[in-house]
Short mmCIF file of C-alpha atoms in Angstrom, two decimals:
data_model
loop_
_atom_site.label_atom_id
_atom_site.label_comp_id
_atom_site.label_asym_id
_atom_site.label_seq_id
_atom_site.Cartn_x
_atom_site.Cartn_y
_atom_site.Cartn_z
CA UNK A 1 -14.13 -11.15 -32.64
CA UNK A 2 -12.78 -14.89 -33.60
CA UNK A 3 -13.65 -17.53 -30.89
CA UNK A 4 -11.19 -18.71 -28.79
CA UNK A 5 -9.93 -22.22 -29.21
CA UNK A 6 -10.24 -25.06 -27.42
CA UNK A 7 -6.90 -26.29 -28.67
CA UNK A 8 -3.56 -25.13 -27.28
CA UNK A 9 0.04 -26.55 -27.37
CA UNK A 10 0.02 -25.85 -23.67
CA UNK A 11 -2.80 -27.81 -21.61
CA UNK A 12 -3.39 -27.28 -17.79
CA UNK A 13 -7.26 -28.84 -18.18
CA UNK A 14 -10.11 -29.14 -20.63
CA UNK A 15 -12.12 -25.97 -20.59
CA UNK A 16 -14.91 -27.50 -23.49
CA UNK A 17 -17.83 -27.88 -20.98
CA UNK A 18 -16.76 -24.25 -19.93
CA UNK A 19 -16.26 -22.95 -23.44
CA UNK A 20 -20.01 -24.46 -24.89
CA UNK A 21 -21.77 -22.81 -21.29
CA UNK A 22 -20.49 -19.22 -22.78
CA UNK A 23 -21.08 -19.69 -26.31
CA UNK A 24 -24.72 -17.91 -25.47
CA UNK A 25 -24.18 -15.13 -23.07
CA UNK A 26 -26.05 -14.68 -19.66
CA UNK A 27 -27.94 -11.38 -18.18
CA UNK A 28 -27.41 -10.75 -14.52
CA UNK A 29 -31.33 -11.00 -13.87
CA UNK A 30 -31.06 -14.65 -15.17
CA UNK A 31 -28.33 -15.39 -12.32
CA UNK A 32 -30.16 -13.59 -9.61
CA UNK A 33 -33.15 -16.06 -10.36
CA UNK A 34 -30.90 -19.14 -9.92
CA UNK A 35 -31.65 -19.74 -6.61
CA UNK A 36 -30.40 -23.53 -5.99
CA UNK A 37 -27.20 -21.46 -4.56
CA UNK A 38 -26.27 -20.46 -1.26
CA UNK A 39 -25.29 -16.79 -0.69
CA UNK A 40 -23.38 -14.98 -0.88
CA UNK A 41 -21.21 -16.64 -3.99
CA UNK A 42 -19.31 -15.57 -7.11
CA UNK A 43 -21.27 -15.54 -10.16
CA UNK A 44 -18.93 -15.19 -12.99
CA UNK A 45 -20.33 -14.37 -16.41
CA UNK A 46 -18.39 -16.61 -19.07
CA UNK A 47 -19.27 -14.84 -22.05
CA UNK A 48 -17.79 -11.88 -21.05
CA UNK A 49 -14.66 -13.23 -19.51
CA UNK A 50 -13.56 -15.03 -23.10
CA UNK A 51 -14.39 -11.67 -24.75
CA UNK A 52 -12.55 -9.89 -22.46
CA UNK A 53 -9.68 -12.21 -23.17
CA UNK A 54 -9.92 -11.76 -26.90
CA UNK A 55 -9.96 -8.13 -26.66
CA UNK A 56 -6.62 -7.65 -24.92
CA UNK A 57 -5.49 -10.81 -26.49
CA UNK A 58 -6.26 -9.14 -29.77
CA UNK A 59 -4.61 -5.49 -29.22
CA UNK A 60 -1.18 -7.20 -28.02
CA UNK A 61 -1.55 -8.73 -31.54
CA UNK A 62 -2.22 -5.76 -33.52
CA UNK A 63 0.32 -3.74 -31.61
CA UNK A 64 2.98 -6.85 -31.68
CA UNK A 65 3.48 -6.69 -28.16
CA UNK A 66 3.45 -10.62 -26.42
CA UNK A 67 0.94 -11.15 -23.57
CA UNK A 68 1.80 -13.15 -20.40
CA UNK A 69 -1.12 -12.68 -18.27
CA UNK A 70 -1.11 -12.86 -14.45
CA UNK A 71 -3.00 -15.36 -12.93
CA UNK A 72 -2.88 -13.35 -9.72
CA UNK A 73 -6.59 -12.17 -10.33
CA UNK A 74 -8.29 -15.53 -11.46
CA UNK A 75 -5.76 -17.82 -9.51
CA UNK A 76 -8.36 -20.73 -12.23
CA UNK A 77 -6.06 -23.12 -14.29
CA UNK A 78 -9.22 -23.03 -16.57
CA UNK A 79 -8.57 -18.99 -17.25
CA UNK A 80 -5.14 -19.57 -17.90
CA UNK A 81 -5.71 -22.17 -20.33
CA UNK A 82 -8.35 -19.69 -22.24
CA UNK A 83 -5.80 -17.42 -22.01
CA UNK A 84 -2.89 -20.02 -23.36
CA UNK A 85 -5.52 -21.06 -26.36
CA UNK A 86 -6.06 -16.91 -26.88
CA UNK A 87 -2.51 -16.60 -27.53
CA UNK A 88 -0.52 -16.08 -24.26
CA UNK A 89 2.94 -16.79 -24.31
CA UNK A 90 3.12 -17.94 -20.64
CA UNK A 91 1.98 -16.85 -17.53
CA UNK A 92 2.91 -14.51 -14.72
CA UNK A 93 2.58 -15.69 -11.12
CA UNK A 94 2.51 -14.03 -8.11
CA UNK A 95 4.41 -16.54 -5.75
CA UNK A 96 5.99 -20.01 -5.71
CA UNK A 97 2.83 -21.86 -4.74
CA UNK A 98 0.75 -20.43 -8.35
CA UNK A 99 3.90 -21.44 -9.93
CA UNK A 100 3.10 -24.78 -8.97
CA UNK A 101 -0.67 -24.62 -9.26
CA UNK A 102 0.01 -24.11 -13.16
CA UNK A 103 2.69 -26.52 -13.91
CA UNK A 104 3.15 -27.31 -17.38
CA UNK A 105 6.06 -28.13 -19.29
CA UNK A 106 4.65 -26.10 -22.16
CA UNK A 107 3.96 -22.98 -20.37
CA UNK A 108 6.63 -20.55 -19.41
CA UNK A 109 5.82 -18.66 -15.82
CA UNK A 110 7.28 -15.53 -14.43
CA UNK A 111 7.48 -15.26 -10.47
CA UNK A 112 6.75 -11.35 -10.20
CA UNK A 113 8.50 -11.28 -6.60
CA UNK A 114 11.78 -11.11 -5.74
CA UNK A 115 13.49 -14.00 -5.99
CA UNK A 116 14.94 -14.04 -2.50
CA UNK A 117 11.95 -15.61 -1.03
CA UNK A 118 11.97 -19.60 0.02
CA UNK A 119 9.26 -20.38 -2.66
CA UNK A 120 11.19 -18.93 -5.43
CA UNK A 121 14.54 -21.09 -4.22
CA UNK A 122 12.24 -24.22 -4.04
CA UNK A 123 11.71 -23.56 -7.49
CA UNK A 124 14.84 -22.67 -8.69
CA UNK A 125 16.34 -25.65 -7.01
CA UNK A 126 13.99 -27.86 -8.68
CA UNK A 127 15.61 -29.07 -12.06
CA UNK A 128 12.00 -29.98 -13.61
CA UNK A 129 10.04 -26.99 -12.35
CA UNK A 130 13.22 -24.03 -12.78
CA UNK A 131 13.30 -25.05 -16.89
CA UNK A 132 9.98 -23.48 -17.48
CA UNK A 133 10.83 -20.75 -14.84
CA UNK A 134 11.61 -16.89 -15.17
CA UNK A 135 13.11 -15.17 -12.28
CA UNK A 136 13.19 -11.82 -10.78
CA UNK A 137 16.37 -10.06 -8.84
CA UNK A 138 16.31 -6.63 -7.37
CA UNK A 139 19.59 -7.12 -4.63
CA UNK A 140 22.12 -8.56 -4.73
CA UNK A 141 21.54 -11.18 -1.98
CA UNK A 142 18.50 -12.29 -4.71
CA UNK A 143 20.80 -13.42 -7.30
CA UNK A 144 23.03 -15.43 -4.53
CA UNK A 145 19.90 -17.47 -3.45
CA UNK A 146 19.38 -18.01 -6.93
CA UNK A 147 22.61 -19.22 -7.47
CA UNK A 148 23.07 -20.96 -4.52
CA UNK A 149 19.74 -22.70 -5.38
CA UNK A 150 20.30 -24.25 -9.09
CA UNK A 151 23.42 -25.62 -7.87
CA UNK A 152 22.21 -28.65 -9.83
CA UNK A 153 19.93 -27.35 -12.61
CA UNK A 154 20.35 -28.64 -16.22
CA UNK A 155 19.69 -25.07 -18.23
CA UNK A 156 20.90 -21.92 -16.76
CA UNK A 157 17.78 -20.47 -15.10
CA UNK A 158 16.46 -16.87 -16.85
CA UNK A 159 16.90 -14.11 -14.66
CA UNK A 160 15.20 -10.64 -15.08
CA UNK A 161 16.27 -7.58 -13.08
CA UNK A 162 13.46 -5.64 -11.51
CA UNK A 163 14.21 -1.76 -11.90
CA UNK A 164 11.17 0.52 -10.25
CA UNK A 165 10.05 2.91 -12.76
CA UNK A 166 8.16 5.12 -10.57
CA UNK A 167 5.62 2.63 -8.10
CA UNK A 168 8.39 2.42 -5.37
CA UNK A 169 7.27 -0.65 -4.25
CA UNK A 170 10.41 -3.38 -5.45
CA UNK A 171 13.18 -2.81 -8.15
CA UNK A 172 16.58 -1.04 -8.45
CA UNK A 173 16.21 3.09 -8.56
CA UNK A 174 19.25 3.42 -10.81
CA UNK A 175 20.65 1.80 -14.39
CA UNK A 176 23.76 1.85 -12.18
CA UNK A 177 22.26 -0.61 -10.13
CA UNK A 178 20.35 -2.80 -12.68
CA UNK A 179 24.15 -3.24 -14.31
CA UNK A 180 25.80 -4.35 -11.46
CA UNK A 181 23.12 -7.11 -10.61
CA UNK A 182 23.23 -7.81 -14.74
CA UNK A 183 27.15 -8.05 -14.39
CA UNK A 184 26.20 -10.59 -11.44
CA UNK A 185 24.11 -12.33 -13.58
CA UNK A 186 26.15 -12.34 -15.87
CA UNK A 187 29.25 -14.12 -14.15
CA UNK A 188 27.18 -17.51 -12.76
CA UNK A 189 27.52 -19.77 -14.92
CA UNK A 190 23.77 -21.44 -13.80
CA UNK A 191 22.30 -18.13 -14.63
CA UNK A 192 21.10 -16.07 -17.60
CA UNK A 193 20.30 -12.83 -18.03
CA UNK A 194 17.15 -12.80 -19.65
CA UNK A 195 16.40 -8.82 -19.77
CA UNK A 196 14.55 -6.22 -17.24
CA UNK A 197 11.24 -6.18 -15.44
CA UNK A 198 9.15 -3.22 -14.87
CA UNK A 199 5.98 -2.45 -13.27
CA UNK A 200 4.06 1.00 -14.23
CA UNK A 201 1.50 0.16 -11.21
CA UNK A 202 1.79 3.63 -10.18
CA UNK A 203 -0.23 5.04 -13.65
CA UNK A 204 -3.75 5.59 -13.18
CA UNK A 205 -4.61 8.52 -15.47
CA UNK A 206 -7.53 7.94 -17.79
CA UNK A 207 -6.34 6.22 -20.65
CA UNK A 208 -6.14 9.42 -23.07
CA UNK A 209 -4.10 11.34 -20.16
CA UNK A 210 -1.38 8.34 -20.27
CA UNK A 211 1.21 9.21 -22.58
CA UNK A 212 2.65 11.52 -20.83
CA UNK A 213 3.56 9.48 -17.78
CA UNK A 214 4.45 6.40 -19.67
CA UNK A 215 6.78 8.56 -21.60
CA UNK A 216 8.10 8.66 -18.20
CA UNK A 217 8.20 5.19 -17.85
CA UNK A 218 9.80 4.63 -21.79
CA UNK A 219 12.81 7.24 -20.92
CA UNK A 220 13.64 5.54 -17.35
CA UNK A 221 13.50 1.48 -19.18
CA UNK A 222 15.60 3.04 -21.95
CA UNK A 223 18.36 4.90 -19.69
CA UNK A 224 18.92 1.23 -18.05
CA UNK A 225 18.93 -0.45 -21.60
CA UNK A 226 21.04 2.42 -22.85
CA UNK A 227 23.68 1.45 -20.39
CA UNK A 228 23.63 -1.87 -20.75
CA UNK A 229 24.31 -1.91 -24.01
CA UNK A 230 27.29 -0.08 -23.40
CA UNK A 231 28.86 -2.81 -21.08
CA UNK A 232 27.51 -5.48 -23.80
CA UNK A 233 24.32 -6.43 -22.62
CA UNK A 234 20.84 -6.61 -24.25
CA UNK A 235 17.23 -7.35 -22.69
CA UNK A 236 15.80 -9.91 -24.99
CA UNK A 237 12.72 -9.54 -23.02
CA UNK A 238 11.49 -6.26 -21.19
CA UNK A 239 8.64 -7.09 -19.31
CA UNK A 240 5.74 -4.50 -18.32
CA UNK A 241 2.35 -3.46 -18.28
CA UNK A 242 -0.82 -3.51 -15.84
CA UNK A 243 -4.56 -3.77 -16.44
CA UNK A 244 -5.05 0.09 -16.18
CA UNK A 245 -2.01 0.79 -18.80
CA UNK A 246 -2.90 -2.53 -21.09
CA UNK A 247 -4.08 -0.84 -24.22
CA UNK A 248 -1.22 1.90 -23.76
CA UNK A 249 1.66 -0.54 -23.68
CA UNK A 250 2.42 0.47 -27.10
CA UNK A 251 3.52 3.66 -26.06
CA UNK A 252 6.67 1.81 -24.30
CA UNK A 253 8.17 0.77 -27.89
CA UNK A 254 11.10 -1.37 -25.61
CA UNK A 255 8.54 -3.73 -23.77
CA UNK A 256 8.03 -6.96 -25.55
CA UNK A 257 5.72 -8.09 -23.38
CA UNK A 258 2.91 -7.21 -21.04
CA UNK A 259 1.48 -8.55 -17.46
CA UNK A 260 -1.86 -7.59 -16.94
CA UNK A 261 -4.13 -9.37 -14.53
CA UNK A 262 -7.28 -7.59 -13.34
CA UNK A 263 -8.61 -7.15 -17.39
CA UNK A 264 -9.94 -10.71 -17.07
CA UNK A 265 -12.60 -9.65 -14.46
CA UNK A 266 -12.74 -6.11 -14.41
CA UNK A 267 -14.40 -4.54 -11.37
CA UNK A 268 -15.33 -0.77 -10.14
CA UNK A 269 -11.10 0.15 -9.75
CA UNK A 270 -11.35 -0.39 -13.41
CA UNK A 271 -14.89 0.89 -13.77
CA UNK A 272 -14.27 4.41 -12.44
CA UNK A 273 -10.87 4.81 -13.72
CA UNK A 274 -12.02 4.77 -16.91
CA UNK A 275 -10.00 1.48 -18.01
CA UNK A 276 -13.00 -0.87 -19.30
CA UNK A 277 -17.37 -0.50 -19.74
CA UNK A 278 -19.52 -1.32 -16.25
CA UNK A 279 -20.61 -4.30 -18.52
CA UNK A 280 -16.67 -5.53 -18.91
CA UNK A 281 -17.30 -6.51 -15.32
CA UNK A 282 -17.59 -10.44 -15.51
CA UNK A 283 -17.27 -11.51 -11.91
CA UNK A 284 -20.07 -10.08 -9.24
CA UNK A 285 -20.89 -11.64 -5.49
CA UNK A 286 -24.68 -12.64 -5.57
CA UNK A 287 -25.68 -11.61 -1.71
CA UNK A 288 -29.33 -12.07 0.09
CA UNK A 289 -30.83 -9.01 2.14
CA UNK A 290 -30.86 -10.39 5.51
CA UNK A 291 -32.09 -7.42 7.39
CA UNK A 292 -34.02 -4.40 7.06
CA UNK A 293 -34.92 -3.43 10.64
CA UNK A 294 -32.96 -0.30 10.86
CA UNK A 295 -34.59 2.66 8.56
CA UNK A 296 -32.45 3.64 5.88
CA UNK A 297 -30.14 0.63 5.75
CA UNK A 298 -30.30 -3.30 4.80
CA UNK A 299 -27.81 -5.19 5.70
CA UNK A 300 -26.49 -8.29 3.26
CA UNK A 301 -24.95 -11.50 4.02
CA UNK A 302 -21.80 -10.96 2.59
CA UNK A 303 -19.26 -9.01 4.99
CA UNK A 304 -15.20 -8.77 4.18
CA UNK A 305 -15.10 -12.26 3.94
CA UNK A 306 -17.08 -12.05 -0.06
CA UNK A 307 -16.41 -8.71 -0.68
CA UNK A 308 -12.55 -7.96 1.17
CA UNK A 309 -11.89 -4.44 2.56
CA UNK A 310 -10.67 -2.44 -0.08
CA UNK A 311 -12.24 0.91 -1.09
CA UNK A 312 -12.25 1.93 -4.63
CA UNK A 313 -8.79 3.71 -5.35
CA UNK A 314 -10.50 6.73 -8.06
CA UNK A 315 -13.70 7.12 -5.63
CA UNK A 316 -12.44 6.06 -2.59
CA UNK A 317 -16.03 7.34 -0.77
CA UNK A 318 -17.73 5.55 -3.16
CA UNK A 319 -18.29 2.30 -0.50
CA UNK A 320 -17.41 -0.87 -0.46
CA UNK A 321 -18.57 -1.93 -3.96
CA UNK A 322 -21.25 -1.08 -6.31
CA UNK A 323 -24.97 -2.38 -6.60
CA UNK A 324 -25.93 -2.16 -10.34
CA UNK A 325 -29.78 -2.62 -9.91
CA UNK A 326 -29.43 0.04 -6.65
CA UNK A 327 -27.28 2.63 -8.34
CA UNK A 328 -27.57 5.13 -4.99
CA UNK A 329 -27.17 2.60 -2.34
CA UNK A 330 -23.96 2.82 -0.85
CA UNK A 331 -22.04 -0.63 1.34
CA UNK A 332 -21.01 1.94 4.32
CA UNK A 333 -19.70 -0.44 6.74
CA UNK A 334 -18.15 -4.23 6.53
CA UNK A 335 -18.25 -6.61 9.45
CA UNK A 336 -16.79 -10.15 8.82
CA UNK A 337 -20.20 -11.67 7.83
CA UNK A 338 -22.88 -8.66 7.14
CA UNK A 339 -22.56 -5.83 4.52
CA UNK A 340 -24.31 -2.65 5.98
CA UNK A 341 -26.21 -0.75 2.49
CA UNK A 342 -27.38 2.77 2.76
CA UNK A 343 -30.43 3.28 1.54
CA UNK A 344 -31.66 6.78 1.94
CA UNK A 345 -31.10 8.14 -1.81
CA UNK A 346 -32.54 5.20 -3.39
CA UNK A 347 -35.92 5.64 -5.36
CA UNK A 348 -36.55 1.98 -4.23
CA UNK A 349 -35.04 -0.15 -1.68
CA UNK A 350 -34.19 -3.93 -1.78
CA UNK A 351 -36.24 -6.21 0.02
CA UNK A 352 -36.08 -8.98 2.75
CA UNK A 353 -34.73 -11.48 1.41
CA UNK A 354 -34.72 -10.68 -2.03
CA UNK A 355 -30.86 -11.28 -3.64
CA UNK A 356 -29.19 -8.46 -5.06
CA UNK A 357 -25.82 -8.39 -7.25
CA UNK A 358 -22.45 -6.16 -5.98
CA UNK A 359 -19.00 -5.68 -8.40
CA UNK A 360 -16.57 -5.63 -5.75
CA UNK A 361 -14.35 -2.77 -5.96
CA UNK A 362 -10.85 -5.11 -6.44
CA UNK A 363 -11.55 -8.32 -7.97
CA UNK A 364 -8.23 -10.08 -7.01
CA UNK A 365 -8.81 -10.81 -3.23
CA UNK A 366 -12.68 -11.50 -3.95
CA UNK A 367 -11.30 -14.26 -5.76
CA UNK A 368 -8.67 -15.38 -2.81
CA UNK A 369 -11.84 -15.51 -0.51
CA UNK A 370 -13.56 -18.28 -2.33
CA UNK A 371 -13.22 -21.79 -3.11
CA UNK A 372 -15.15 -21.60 -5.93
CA UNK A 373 -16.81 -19.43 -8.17
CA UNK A 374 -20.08 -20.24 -10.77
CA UNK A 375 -19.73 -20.08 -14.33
CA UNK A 376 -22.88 -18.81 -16.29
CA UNK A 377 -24.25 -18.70 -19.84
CA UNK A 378 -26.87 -19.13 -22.05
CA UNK A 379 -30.08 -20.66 -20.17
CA UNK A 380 -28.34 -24.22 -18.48
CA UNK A 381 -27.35 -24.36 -14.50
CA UNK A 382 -24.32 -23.15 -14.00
CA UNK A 383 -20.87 -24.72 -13.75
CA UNK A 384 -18.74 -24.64 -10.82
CA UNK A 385 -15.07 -22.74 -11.20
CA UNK A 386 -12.38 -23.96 -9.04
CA UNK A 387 -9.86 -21.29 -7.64
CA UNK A 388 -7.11 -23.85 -7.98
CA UNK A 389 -4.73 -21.06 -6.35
CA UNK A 390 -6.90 -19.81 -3.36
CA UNK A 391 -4.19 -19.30 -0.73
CA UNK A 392 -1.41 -20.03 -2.67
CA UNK A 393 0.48 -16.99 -1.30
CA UNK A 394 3.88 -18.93 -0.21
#
């Protein structure tokens, strides 16, 4: 794989220091022997983050399919600039305050909410911030506040419509309905319709069990398109994709572009569903065995607030995340600051005080717990890594 450059168009913040720290990779026995670090913390392997970046980086090449990853998952201006240098087109944010947290006139950023929220007005009001903007409408009332809002903008601001293609979470059910809010569209003069946004969050077959229901996914994007180019309209963009479904997207021959998120960490949702290696996983919480006086449990110092509650979606009795060096341990029970490990199938068990490594089960609110992570490679101390969008969910 080529390196990734240092050099971009688009520049949030100089990740050189960052870049020369992973030019060597680490091993996860060399971070657990750092010890001038508090636990618990977030070790983050470098090395493996900027190859995991060139790999998906490098498949949305091949395949000619664009790449705007979401910054949901690292919520790090220093990731998204990796990720500009690998090739991104833009970026996709979750809410207005990431928006903000990666401003750049050079980078284009998608909102993936509906646009009906106060944020996304803010930004759509703002003449400066709505030029680099893309929006997303699933009602009617969305594309009002949006017009309502950039009352005074320069450019017409880029509007996608958000059609649900079988997650049933946001997004118009019928091409029916995507027209009418395209029509909308359409008729404000501030506004322009930039093409249709799709999320296929509801796929998690194993990769080679994925045609089938993204052929699903192709017919439903194609009976909206269909119809709107009966009435006249075309989607210059049709915006998809998810980590699980990344190196599928090509199946979908009408998305020109893909969103995934989670691919830059990895973590046991990915693990288990088959989507990436255990050694893709690039982010782990270093934690310290605080206790051992029950039998058949130790209990760690990092409770929901390191680790977050989720349970693995494709072994959800699996626990609440995996210990690599303890393979049959098993995180039973979370209180706020202490992490309650099973112990009785284990050959060996951790001891007092010894630190131990965990891949969290969903990397994205890890991340949102922390104010920092710690980048490590080759042999030097490691780096710090701001989450510049921790809490940035307005």
């Amino acid at each position: 794989m080529q390196a990734i450059s240092s050099e971009s168009t688009a520049k949030l913040c100089d990740v050189g220091p960052y870049a020369e720290l992973a030019a060597k990779p680490c091993t996860w026995p060399q971070v657990l022997e750092y010890d001038r670090l508090a636990t618990p913390y977030l070790a983050i392997d470098g090395a493996m983050v900027l190859q995991n970046i060139r790999r998906l980086s490098e498949y949305c090449q091949s395949k000619g399919v664009k790449f705007r990853p979401h910054t949901k998952t690292h919520k790090s201006r220093v990731l998204a600039q990796f990720q500009c240098d690998a090739g991104a087109i833009g970026l996709t944010v979750a809410k207005a305050g990431e928006f903000e947290t990666f401003a750049s006139s050079e980078i284009d950023r998608l909102i993936a909410y509906p646009a009906i929220s106060p944020g996304a007005r803010r930004i759509a009001g703002d003449p400066q911030q709505s030029a680099s903007g893309l929006f997303t409408v699933d009602s009617q009332q969305a594309v009002e506040c949006l017009i309502e809002a950039s009352s005074s903008a320069k450019l017409p601001l880029r509007v996608l419509v958000d059609a649900d293609v079988g997650m049933g979470r946001t997004g118009v059910s019928t091409p029916a309905e995507s027209l009418a809010l395209a029509e909308q569209v359409d008729r404000a003069t501030n506004l322009h319709l930039a093409g249709l946004f799709v999320y296929p969050g509801h796929v998690w077959a194993p990769p080679g069990e994925q045609q089938q229901p993204l052929e699903v996914v192709a017919d439903i994007i194609d009976s909206h398109l269909q119809l709107w180019a009966s009435k006249g309209f075309a989607a210059e963009i049709v915006s998809a994709g998810s980590t699980p479904t990344a190196y599928q997207s090509h199946l979908v021959k009408s998305v020109t572009e893909i969103r995934s998120g989670t691919y830059v960490y990895n973590d046991m949702n990915t693990v288990r569903g088959g989507f990436c290696e255990f050694n893709s996983c690039a982010a782990r919480v270093i934690a310290t065995v605080v206790s051992t006086a029950v039998p058949g449990q130790v209990v760690l110092d990092s409770g929901s607030k390191a680790l977050a509650i989720d349970r693995c979606i494709p072994a959800p009795d699996s626990g609440h995340g995996f210990l690599p060096d303890y393979p049959q341990a098993v995180i039973t029970a979370l209180s706020e600051e202490h992490a309650q490990v099973a112990i009785g199938e284990c050959d060996r068990a951790p001891k007092l005080g010894e630190r131990v490594q965990i891949v969290p089960n969903h990397i994205c609110p890890v991340i949102n717990l922390t104010n920092e992570a710690w980048w490590f490679g080759s042999e030097q101390s490691p780096i710090e890594l701001p989450i510049d969008a921790r809490g940035k969910s307005r």
